[in-house]
């Protein structure tokens, strides 16, 4: 990794417009629950903060 590149941490926010565009493309490709069931996959479980 060059010294110009920052190490990306899990949970960090997008730092540039290019990052935002890439995240948008990932969201467009996201499958809905019905699509996942058709191909025999399970949806990620919902996460709750039980406090």
mmJSON file of the N, C-alpha and C atoms, coordinates in Angstrom:
{"data_MODEL":{"atom_site":{
"group_PDB":["ATOM","ATOM","ATOM","ATOM","ATOM","ATOM","ATOM","ATOM","ATOM","ATOM","ATOM","ATOM","ATOM","ATOM","ATOM","ATOM","ATOM","ATOM","ATOM","ATOM","ATOM","ATOM","ATOM","ATOM","ATOM","ATOM","ATOM","ATOM","ATOM","ATOM","ATOM","ATOM","ATOM","ATOM","ATOM","ATOM","ATOM","ATOM","ATOM","ATOM","ATOM","ATOM","ATOM","ATOM","ATOM","ATOM","ATOM","ATOM","ATOM","ATOM","ATOM","ATOM","ATOM","ATOM","ATOM","ATOM","ATOM","ATOM","ATOM","ATOM","ATOM","ATOM","ATOM","ATOM","ATOM","ATOM","ATOM","ATOM","ATOM","ATOM","ATOM","ATOM","ATOM","ATOM","ATOM","ATOM","ATOM","ATOM","ATOM","ATOM","ATOM","ATOM","ATOM","ATOM","ATOM","ATOM","ATOM","ATOM","ATOM","ATOM","ATOM","ATOM","ATOM","ATOM","ATOM","ATOM","ATOM","ATOM","ATOM","ATOM","ATOM","ATOM","ATOM","ATOM","ATOM","ATOM","ATOM","ATOM","ATOM","ATOM","ATOM","ATOM","ATOM","ATOM","ATOM","ATOM","ATOM","ATOM","ATOM","ATOM","ATOM","ATOM","ATOM","ATOM","ATOM","ATOM","ATOM","ATOM","ATOM","ATOM","ATOM","ATOM","ATOM","ATOM","ATOM","ATOM","ATOM","ATOM","ATOM","ATOM","ATOM","ATOM","ATOM","ATOM","ATOM","ATOM","ATOM","ATOM","ATOM","ATOM","ATOM","ATOM","ATOM"],
"id":[1,2,3,4,5,6,7,8,9,10,11,12,13,14,15,16,17,18,19,20,21,22,23,24,25,26,27,28,29,30,31,32,33,34,35,36,37,38,39,40,41,42,43,44,45,46,47,48,49,50,51,52,53,54,55,56,57,58,59,60,61,62,63,64,65,66,67,68,69,70,71,72,73,74,75,76,77,78,79,80,81,82,83,84,85,86,87,88,89,90,91,92,93,94,95,96,97,98,99,100,101,102,103,104,105,106,107,108,109,110,111,112,113,114,115,116,117,118,119,120,121,122,123,124,125,126,127,128,129,130,131,132,133,134,135,136,137,138,139,140,141,142,143,144,145,146,147,148,149,150,151,152,153],
"type_symbol":["N","C","C","N","C","C","N","C","C","N","C","C","N","C","C","N","C","C","N","C","C","N","C","C","N","C","C","N","C","C","N","C","C","N","C","C","N","C","C","N","C","C","N","C","C","N","C","C","N","C","C","N","C","C","N","C","C","N","C","C","N","C","C","N","C","C","N","C","C","N","C","C","N","C","C","N","C","C","N","C","C","N","C","C","N","C","C","N","C","C","N","C","C","N","C","C","N","C","C","N","C","C","N","C","C","N","C","C","N","C","C","N","C","C","N","C","C","N","C","C","N","C","C","N","C","C","N","C","C","N","C","C","N","C","C","N","C","C","N","C","C","N","C","C","N","C","C","N","C","C","N","C","C"],
"label_atom_id":["N","CA","C","N","CA","C","N","CA","C","N","CA","C","N","CA","C","N","CA","C","N","CA","C","N","CA","C","N","CA","C","N","CA","C","N","CA","C","N","CA","C","N","CA","C","N","CA","C","N","CA","C","N","CA","C","N","CA","C","N","CA","C","N","CA","C","N","CA","C","N","CA","C","N","CA","C","N","CA","C","N","CA","C","N","CA","C","N","CA","C","N","CA","C","N","CA","C","N","CA","C","N","CA","C","N","CA","C","N","CA","C","N","CA","C","N","CA","C","N","CA","C","N","CA","C","N","CA","C","N","CA","C","N","CA","C","N","CA","C","N","CA","C","N","CA","C","N","CA","C","N","CA","C","N","CA","C","N","CA","C","N","CA","C","N","CA","C","N","CA","C","N","CA","C","N","CA","C"],
"label_alt_id":[null,null,null,null,null,null,null,null,null,null,null,null,null,null,null,null,null,null,null,null,null,null,null,null,null,null,null,null,null,null,null,null,null,null,null,null,null,null,null,null,null,null,null,null,null,null,null,null,null,null,null,null,null,null,null,null,null,null,null,null,null,null,null,null,null,null,null,null,null,null,null,null,null,null,null,null,null,null,null,null,null,null,null,null,null,null,null,null,null,null,null,null,null,null,null,null,null,null,null,null,null,null,null,null,null,null,null,null,null,null,null,null,null,null,null,null,null,null,null,null,null,null,null,null,null,null,null,null,null,null,null,null,null,null,null,null,null,null,null,null,null,null,null,null,null,null,null,null,null,null,null,null,null],
"label_comp_id":["UNK","UNK","UNK","UNK","UNK","UNK","UNK","UNK","UNK","UNK","UNK","UNK","UNK","UNK","UNK","UNK","UNK","UNK","UNK","UNK","UNK","UNK","UNK","UNK","UNK","UNK","UNK","UNK","UNK","UNK","UNK","UNK","UNK","UNK","UNK","UNK","UNK","UNK","UNK","UNK","UNK","UNK","UNK","UNK","UNK","UNK","UNK","UNK","UNK","UNK","UNK","UNK","UNK","UNK","UNK","UNK","UNK","UNK","UNK","UNK","UNK","UNK","UNK","UNK","UNK","UNK","UNK","UNK","UNK","UNK","UNK","UNK","UNK","UNK","UNK","UNK","UNK","UNK","UNK","UNK","UNK","UNK","UNK","UNK","UNK","UNK","UNK","UNK","UNK","UNK","UNK","UNK","UNK","UNK","UNK","UNK","UNK","UNK","UNK","UNK","UNK","UNK","UNK","UNK","UNK","UNK","UNK","UNK","UNK","UNK","UNK","UNK","UNK","UNK","UNK","UNK","UNK","UNK","UNK","UNK","UNK","UNK","UNK","UNK","UNK","UNK","UNK","UNK","UNK","UNK","UNK","UNK","UNK","UNK","UNK","UNK","UNK","UNK","UNK","UNK","UNK","UNK","UNK","UNK","UNK","UNK","UNK","UNK","UNK","UNK","UNK","UNK","UNK"],
"label_asym_id":["A","A","A","A","A","A","A","A","A","A","A","A","A","A","A","A","A","A","A","A","A","A","A","A","A","A","A","A","A","A","A","A","A","A","A","A","A","A","A","A","A","A","A","A","A","A","A","A","A","A","A","A","A","A","A","A","A","A","A","A","A","A","A","A","A","A","A","A","A","A","A","A","A","A","A","A","A","A","A","A","A","A","A","A","A","A","A","A","A","A","A","A","A","A","A","A","A","A","A","A","A","A","A","A","A","A","A","A","A","A","A","A","A","A","A","A","A","A","A","A","A","A","A","A","A","A","A","A","A","A","A","A","A","A","A","A","A","A","A","A","A","A","A","A","A","A","A","A","A","A","A","A","A"],
"label_entity_id":["1","1","1","1","1","1","1","1","1","1","1","1","1","1","1","1","1","1","1","1","1","1","1","1","1","1","1","1","1","1","1","1","1","1","1","1","1","1","1","1","1","1","1","1","1","1","1","1","1","1","1","1","1","1","1","1","1","1","1","1","1","1","1","1","1","1","1","1","1","1","1","1","1","1","1","1","1","1","1","1","1","1","1","1","1","1","1","1","1","1","1","1","1","1","1","1","1","1","1","1","1","1","1","1","1","1","1","1","1","1","1","1","1","1","1","1","1","1","1","1","1","1","1","1","1","1","1","1","1","1","1","1","1","1","1","1","1","1","1","1","1","1","1","1","1","1","1","1","1","1","1","1","1"],
"label_seq_id":[1,1,1,2,2,2,3,3,3,4,4,4,5,5,5,6,6,6,7,7,7,8,8,8,9,9,9,10,10,10,11,11,11,12,12,12,13,13,13,14,14,14,15,15,15,16,16,16,17,17,17,18,18,18,19,19,19,20,20,20,21,21,21,22,22,22,23,23,23,24,24,24,25,25,25,26,26,26,27,27,27,28,28,28,29,29,29,30,30,30,31,31,31,32,32,32,33,33,33,34,34,34,35,35,35,36,36,36,37,37,37,38,38,38,39,39,39,40,40,40,41,41,41,42,42,42,43,43,43,44,44,44,45,45,45,46,46,46,47,47,47,48,48,48,49,49,49,50,50,50,51,51,51],
"pdbx_PDB_ins_code":[null,null,null,null,null,null,null,null,null,null,null,null,null,null,null,null,null,null,null,null,null,null,null,null,null,null,null,null,null,null,null,null,null,null,null,null,null,null,null,null,null,null,null,null,null,null,null,null,null,null,null,null,null,null,null,null,null,null,null,null,null,null,null,null,null,null,null,null,null,null,null,null,null,null,null,null,null,null,null,null,null,null,null,null,null,null,null,null,null,null,null,null,null,null,null,null,null,null,null,null,null,null,null,null,null,null,null,null,null,null,null,null,null,null,null,null,null,null,null,null,null,null,null,null,null,null,null,null,null,null,null,null,null,null,null,null,null,null,null,null,null,null,null,null,null,null,null,null,null,null,null,null,null],
"Cartn_x":[0.86,0.0,0.898,0.601,1.395,1.037,1.906,1.632,0.486,0.077,-1.059,-2.389,-2.393,-3.62,-3.829,-5.057,-5.384,-5.885,-5.598,-6.143,-7.608,-8.491,-9.921,-10.302,-11.007,-11.45,-12.904,-13.27,-14.652,-15.534,-16.606,-17.533,-17.193,-16.145,-15.801,-16.723,-16.871,-17.73,-16.967,-17.715,-17.095,-16.324,-15.124,-14.271,-14.211,-14.834,-14.821,-16.102,-16.357,-17.545,-17.453,-16.247,-16.066,-16.484,-16.168,-16.6,-18.119,-18.759,-20.214,-20.831,-20.261,-20.768,-20.611,-19.477,-19.249,-20.243,-20.501,-21.471,-22.874,-23.218,-24.514,-24.675,-23.612,-23.664,-23.855,-23.212,-23.399,-24.847,-25.445,-26.831,-27.784,-27.501,-28.356,-28.347,-27.224,-27.095,-27.657,-28.002,-28.48,-29.765,-29.85,-31.023,-32.063,-33.33,-34.422,-34.652,-35.413,-35.639,-36.215,-37.178,-37.796,-36.773,-35.891,-34.859,-33.903,-33.548,-32.645,-33.283,-34.571,-35.267,-35.281,-35.445,-35.482,-34.163,-33.066,-31.766,-31.259,-32.121,-31.781,-30.826,-30.861,-29.979,-30.822,-30.2,-30.889,-30.476,-31.432,-31.162,-30.353,-29.506,-28.768,-29.765,-29.476,-30.412,-30.405,-31.56,-31.627,-30.893,-30.303,-29.553,-30.265,-30.418,-31.094,-30.176,-30.355,-29.605,-30.528,-30.466,-31.345,-30.799,-31.321,-30.872,-32.026],
"Cartn_y":[-1.178,0.0,1.23,2.182,3.403,4.306,5.256,6.12,7.09,7.24,8.092,7.413,6.073,5.33,5.188,5.445,5.229,3.805,3.209,1.888,2.072,1.383,1.508,0.634,1.222,0.489,0.088,-1.05,-1.503,-0.483,-0.102,0.847,2.295,2.562,3.95,4.489,5.79,6.435,6.611,6.781,7.016,8.337,8.317,9.495,10.292,9.783,10.502,10.201,11.009,10.804,9.479,9.08,7.801,6.643,6.747,5.717,5.663,6.822,6.885,6.248,6.529,5.939,4.419,3.928,2.477,1.821,2.458,1.911,1.887,2.906,2.951,1.798,1.475,0.355,-0.967,-1.105,-2.314,-2.425,-1.313,-1.328,-1.707,-1.249,-1.578,-3.074,-3.742,-5.175,-6.035,-5.424,-6.182,-6.928,-8.171,-8.991,-8.855,-8.948,-8.918,-10.325,-10.427,-11.717,-12.76,-12.384,-13.335,-13.867,-12.994,-13.429,-14.419,-14.155,-15.052,-16.415,-16.441,-17.718,-18.541,-17.887,-18.598,-19.313,-18.728,-19.351,-20.171,-20.354,-21.208,-20.596,-19.278,-18.598,-17.955,-17.694,-17.044,-15.586,-14.76,-13.347,-13.192,-12.175,-11.913,-11.659,-12.174,-11.959,-10.478,-10.01,-8.639,-8.579,-7.452,-7.273,-6.249,-6.586,-5.704,-5.409,-4.258,-3.858,-4.022,-5.165,-5.437,-4.764,-3.595,-2.873,-2.663],
"Cartn_z":[0.0,0.0,0.0,-0.883,-0.932,0.241,0.522,1.665,1.392,0.111,-0.221,0.083,0.109,0.373,1.871,2.308,3.712,3.871,5.004,5.28,5.657,4.952,5.194,6.376,7.32,8.491,8.316,8.87,8.83,9.536,8.91,9.518,9.251,8.463,8.179,7.09,7.077,6.082,4.768,3.685,2.387,2.444,1.889,1.971,0.676,-0.385,-1.656,-2.421,-3.431,-4.249,-5.01,-5.383,-6.082,-5.175,-3.884,-2.925,-2.842,-2.831,-2.755,-4.006,-5.163,-6.397,-6.386,-5.907,-5.847,-4.892,-3.762,-2.813,-3.415,-4.183,-4.856,-5.834,-6.562,-7.502,-6.76,-5.595,-4.793,-4.332,-3.934,-3.469,-4.604,-5.822,-6.966,-7.246,-6.989,-7.265,-6.14,-5.019,-3.866,-4.206,-3.807,-4.111,-3.007,-3.401,-2.435,-1.904,-0.823,-0.157,-1.108,-1.948,-2.869,-3.88,-4.356,-5.295,-4.626,-3.385,-2.662,-2.45,-2.134,-1.933,-3.21,-4.362,-5.644,-5.929,-5.503,-5.772,-4.589,-3.575,-2.444,-1.441,-1.304,-0.35,0.736,1.883,2.989,3.083,3.485,3.698,4.989,5.05,6.287,7.409,8.596,9.715,10.137,10.575,11.082,12.397,12.664,13.897,14.764,16.018,16.95,18.126,18.685,19.863,21.062,21.738,22.879,24.127,24.404,25.607,26.548],
"occupancy":[1.0,1.0,1.0,1.0,1.0,1.0,1.0,1.0,1.0,1.0,1.0,1.0,1.0,1.0,1.0,1.0,1.0,1.0,1.0,1.0,1.0,1.0,1.0,1.0,1.0,1.0,1.0,1.0,1.0,1.0,1.0,1.0,1.0,1.0,1.0,1.0,1.0,1.0,1.0,1.0,1.0,1.0,1.0,1.0,1.0,1.0,1.0,1.0,1.0,1.0,1.0,1.0,1.0,1.0,1.0,1.0,1.0,1.0,1.0,1.0,1.0,1.0,1.0,1.0,1.0,1.0,1.0,1.0,1.0,1.0,1.0,1.0,1.0,1.0,1.0,1.0,1.0,1.0,1.0,1.0,1.0,1.0,1.0,1.0,1.0,1.0,1.0,1.0,1.0,1.0,1.0,1.0,1.0,1.0,1.0,1.0,1.0,1.0,1.0,1.0,1.0,1.0,1.0,1.0,1.0,1.0,1.0,1.0,1.0,1.0,1.0,1.0,1.0,1.0,1.0,1.0,1.0,1.0,1.0,1.0,1.0,1.0,1.0,1.0,1.0,1.0,1.0,1.0,1.0,1.0,1.0,1.0,1.0,1.0,1.0,1.0,1.0,1.0,1.0,1.0,1.0,1.0,1.0,1.0,1.0,1.0,1.0,1.0,1.0,1.0,1.0,1.0,1.0],
"B_iso_or_equiv":[0.0,0.0,0.0,0.0,0.0,0.0,0.0,0.0,0.0,0.0,0.0,0.0,0.0,0.0,0.0,0.0,0.0,0.0,0.0,0.0,0.0,0.0,0.0,0.0,0.0,0.0,0.0,0.0,0.0,0.0,0.0,0.0,0.0,0.0,0.0,0.0,0.0,0.0,0.0,0.0,0.0,0.0,0.0,0.0,0.0,0.0,0.0,0.0,0.0,0.0,0.0,0.0,0.0,0.0,0.0,0.0,0.0,0.0,0.0,0.0,0.0,0.0,0.0,0.0,0.0,0.0,0.0,0.0,0.0,0.0,0.0,0.0,0.0,0.0,0.0,0.0,0.0,0.0,0.0,0.0,0.0,0.0,0.0,0.0,0.0,0.0,0.0,0.0,0.0,0.0,0.0,0.0,0.0,0.0,0.0,0.0,0.0,0.0,0.0,0.0,0.0,0.0,0.0,0.0,0.0,0.0,0.0,0.0,0.0,0.0,0.0,0.0,0.0,0.0,0.0,0.0,0.0,0.0,0.0,0.0,0.0,0.0,0.0,0.0,0.0,0.0,0.0,0.0,0.0,0.0,0.0,0.0,0.0,0.0,0.0,0.0,0.0,0.0,0.0,0.0,0.0,0.0,0.0,0.0,0.0,0.0,0.0,0.0,0.0,0.0,0.0,0.0,0.0],
"pdbx_formal_charge":[null,null,null,null,null,null,null,null,null,null,null,null,null,null,null,null,null,null,null,null,null,null,null,null,null,null,null,null,null,null,null,null,null,null,null,null,null,null,null,null,null,null,null,null,null,null,null,null,null,null,null,null,null,null,null,null,null,null,null,null,null,null,null,null,null,null,null,null,null,null,null,null,null,null,null,null,null,null,null,null,null,null,null,null,null,null,null,null,null,null,null,null,null,null,null,null,null,null,null,null,null,null,null,null,null,null,null,null,null,null,null,null,null,null,null,null,null,null,null,null,null,null,null,null,null,null,null,null,null,null,null,null,null,null,null,null,null,null,null,null,null,null,null,null,null,null,null,null,null,null,null,null,null],
"auth_seq_id":[1,1,1,2,2,2,3,3,3,4,4,4,5,5,5,6,6,6,7,7,7,8,8,8,9,9,9,10,10,10,11,11,11,12,12,12,13,13,13,14,14,14,15,15,15,16,16,16,17,17,17,18,18,18,19,19,19,20,20,20,21,21,21,22,22,22,23,23,23,24,24,24,25,25,25,26,26,26,27,27,27,28,28,28,29,29,29,30,30,30,31,31,31,32,32,32,33,33,33,34,34,34,35,35,35,36,36,36,37,37,37,38,38,38,39,39,39,40,40,40,41,41,41,42,42,42,43,43,43,44,44,44,45,45,45,46,46,46,47,47,47,48,48,48,49,49,49,50,50,50,51,51,51],
"auth_comp_id":["UNK","UNK","UNK","UNK","UNK","UNK","UNK","UNK","UNK","UNK","UNK","UNK","UNK","UNK","UNK","UNK","UNK","UNK","UNK","UNK","UNK","UNK","UNK","UNK","UNK","UNK","UNK","UNK","UNK","UNK","UNK","UNK","UNK","UNK","UNK","UNK","UNK","UNK","UNK","UNK","UNK","UNK","UNK","UNK","UNK","UNK","UNK","UNK","UNK","UNK","UNK","UNK","UNK","UNK","UNK","UNK","UNK","UNK","UNK","UNK","UNK","UNK","UNK","UNK","UNK","UNK","UNK","UNK","UNK","UNK","UNK","UNK","UNK","UNK","UNK","UNK","UNK","UNK","UNK","UNK","UNK","UNK","UNK","UNK","UNK","UNK","UNK","UNK","UNK","UNK","UNK","UNK","UNK","UNK","UNK","UNK","UNK","UNK","UNK","UNK","UNK","UNK","UNK","UNK","UNK","UNK","UNK","UNK","UNK","UNK","UNK","UNK","UNK","UNK","UNK","UNK","UNK","UNK","UNK","UNK","UNK","UNK","UNK","UNK","UNK","UNK","UNK","UNK","UNK","UNK","UNK","UNK","UNK","UNK","UNK","UNK","UNK","UNK","UNK","UNK","UNK","UNK","UNK","UNK","UNK","UNK","UNK","UNK","UNK","UNK","UNK","UNK","UNK"],
"auth_asym_id":["A","A","A","A","A","A","A","A","A","A","A","A","A","A","A","A","A","A","A","A","A","A","A","A","A","A","A","A","A","A","A","A","A","A","A","A","A","A","A","A","A","A","A","A","A","A","A","A","A","A","A","A","A","A","A","A","A","A","A","A","A","A","A","A","A","A","A","A","A","A","A","A","A","A","A","A","A","A","A","A","A","A","A","A","A","A","A","A","A","A","A","A","A","A","A","A","A","A","A","A","A","A","A","A","A","A","A","A","A","A","A","A","A","A","A","A","A","A","A","A","A","A","A","A","A","A","A","A","A","A","A","A","A","A","A","A","A","A","A","A","A","A","A","A","A","A","A","A","A","A","A","A","A"],
"auth_atom_id":["N","CA","C","N","CA","C","N","CA","C","N","CA","C","N","CA","C","N","CA","C","N","CA","C","N","CA","C","N","CA","C","N","CA","C","N","CA","C","N","CA","C","N","CA","C","N","CA","C","N","CA","C","N","CA","C","N","CA","C","N","CA","C","N","CA","C","N","CA","C","N","CA","C","N","CA","C","N","CA","C","N","CA","C","N","CA","C","N","CA","C","N","CA","C","N","CA","C","N","CA","C","N","CA","C","N","CA","C","N","CA","C","N","CA","C","N","CA","C","N","CA","C","N","CA","C","N","CA","C","N","CA","C","N","CA","C","N","CA","C","N","CA","C","N","CA","C","N","CA","C","N","CA","C","N","CA","C","N","CA","C","N","CA","C","N","CA","C","N","CA","C","N","CA","C","N","CA","C"],
"pdbx_PDB_model_num":[1,1,1,1,1,1,1,1,1,1,1,1,1,1,1,1,1,1,1,1,1,1,1,1,1,1,1,1,1,1,1,1,1,1,1,1,1,1,1,1,1,1,1,1,1,1,1,1,1,1,1,1,1,1,1,1,1,1,1,1,1,1,1,1,1,1,1,1,1,1,1,1,1,1,1,1,1,1,1,1,1,1,1,1,1,1,1,1,1,1,1,1,1,1,1,1,1,1,1,1,1,1,1,1,1,1,1,1,1,1,1,1,1,1,1,1,1,1,1,1,1,1,1,1,1,1,1,1,1,1,1,1,1,1,1,1,1,1,1,1,1,1,1,1,1,1,1,1,1,1,1,1,1]
}}}
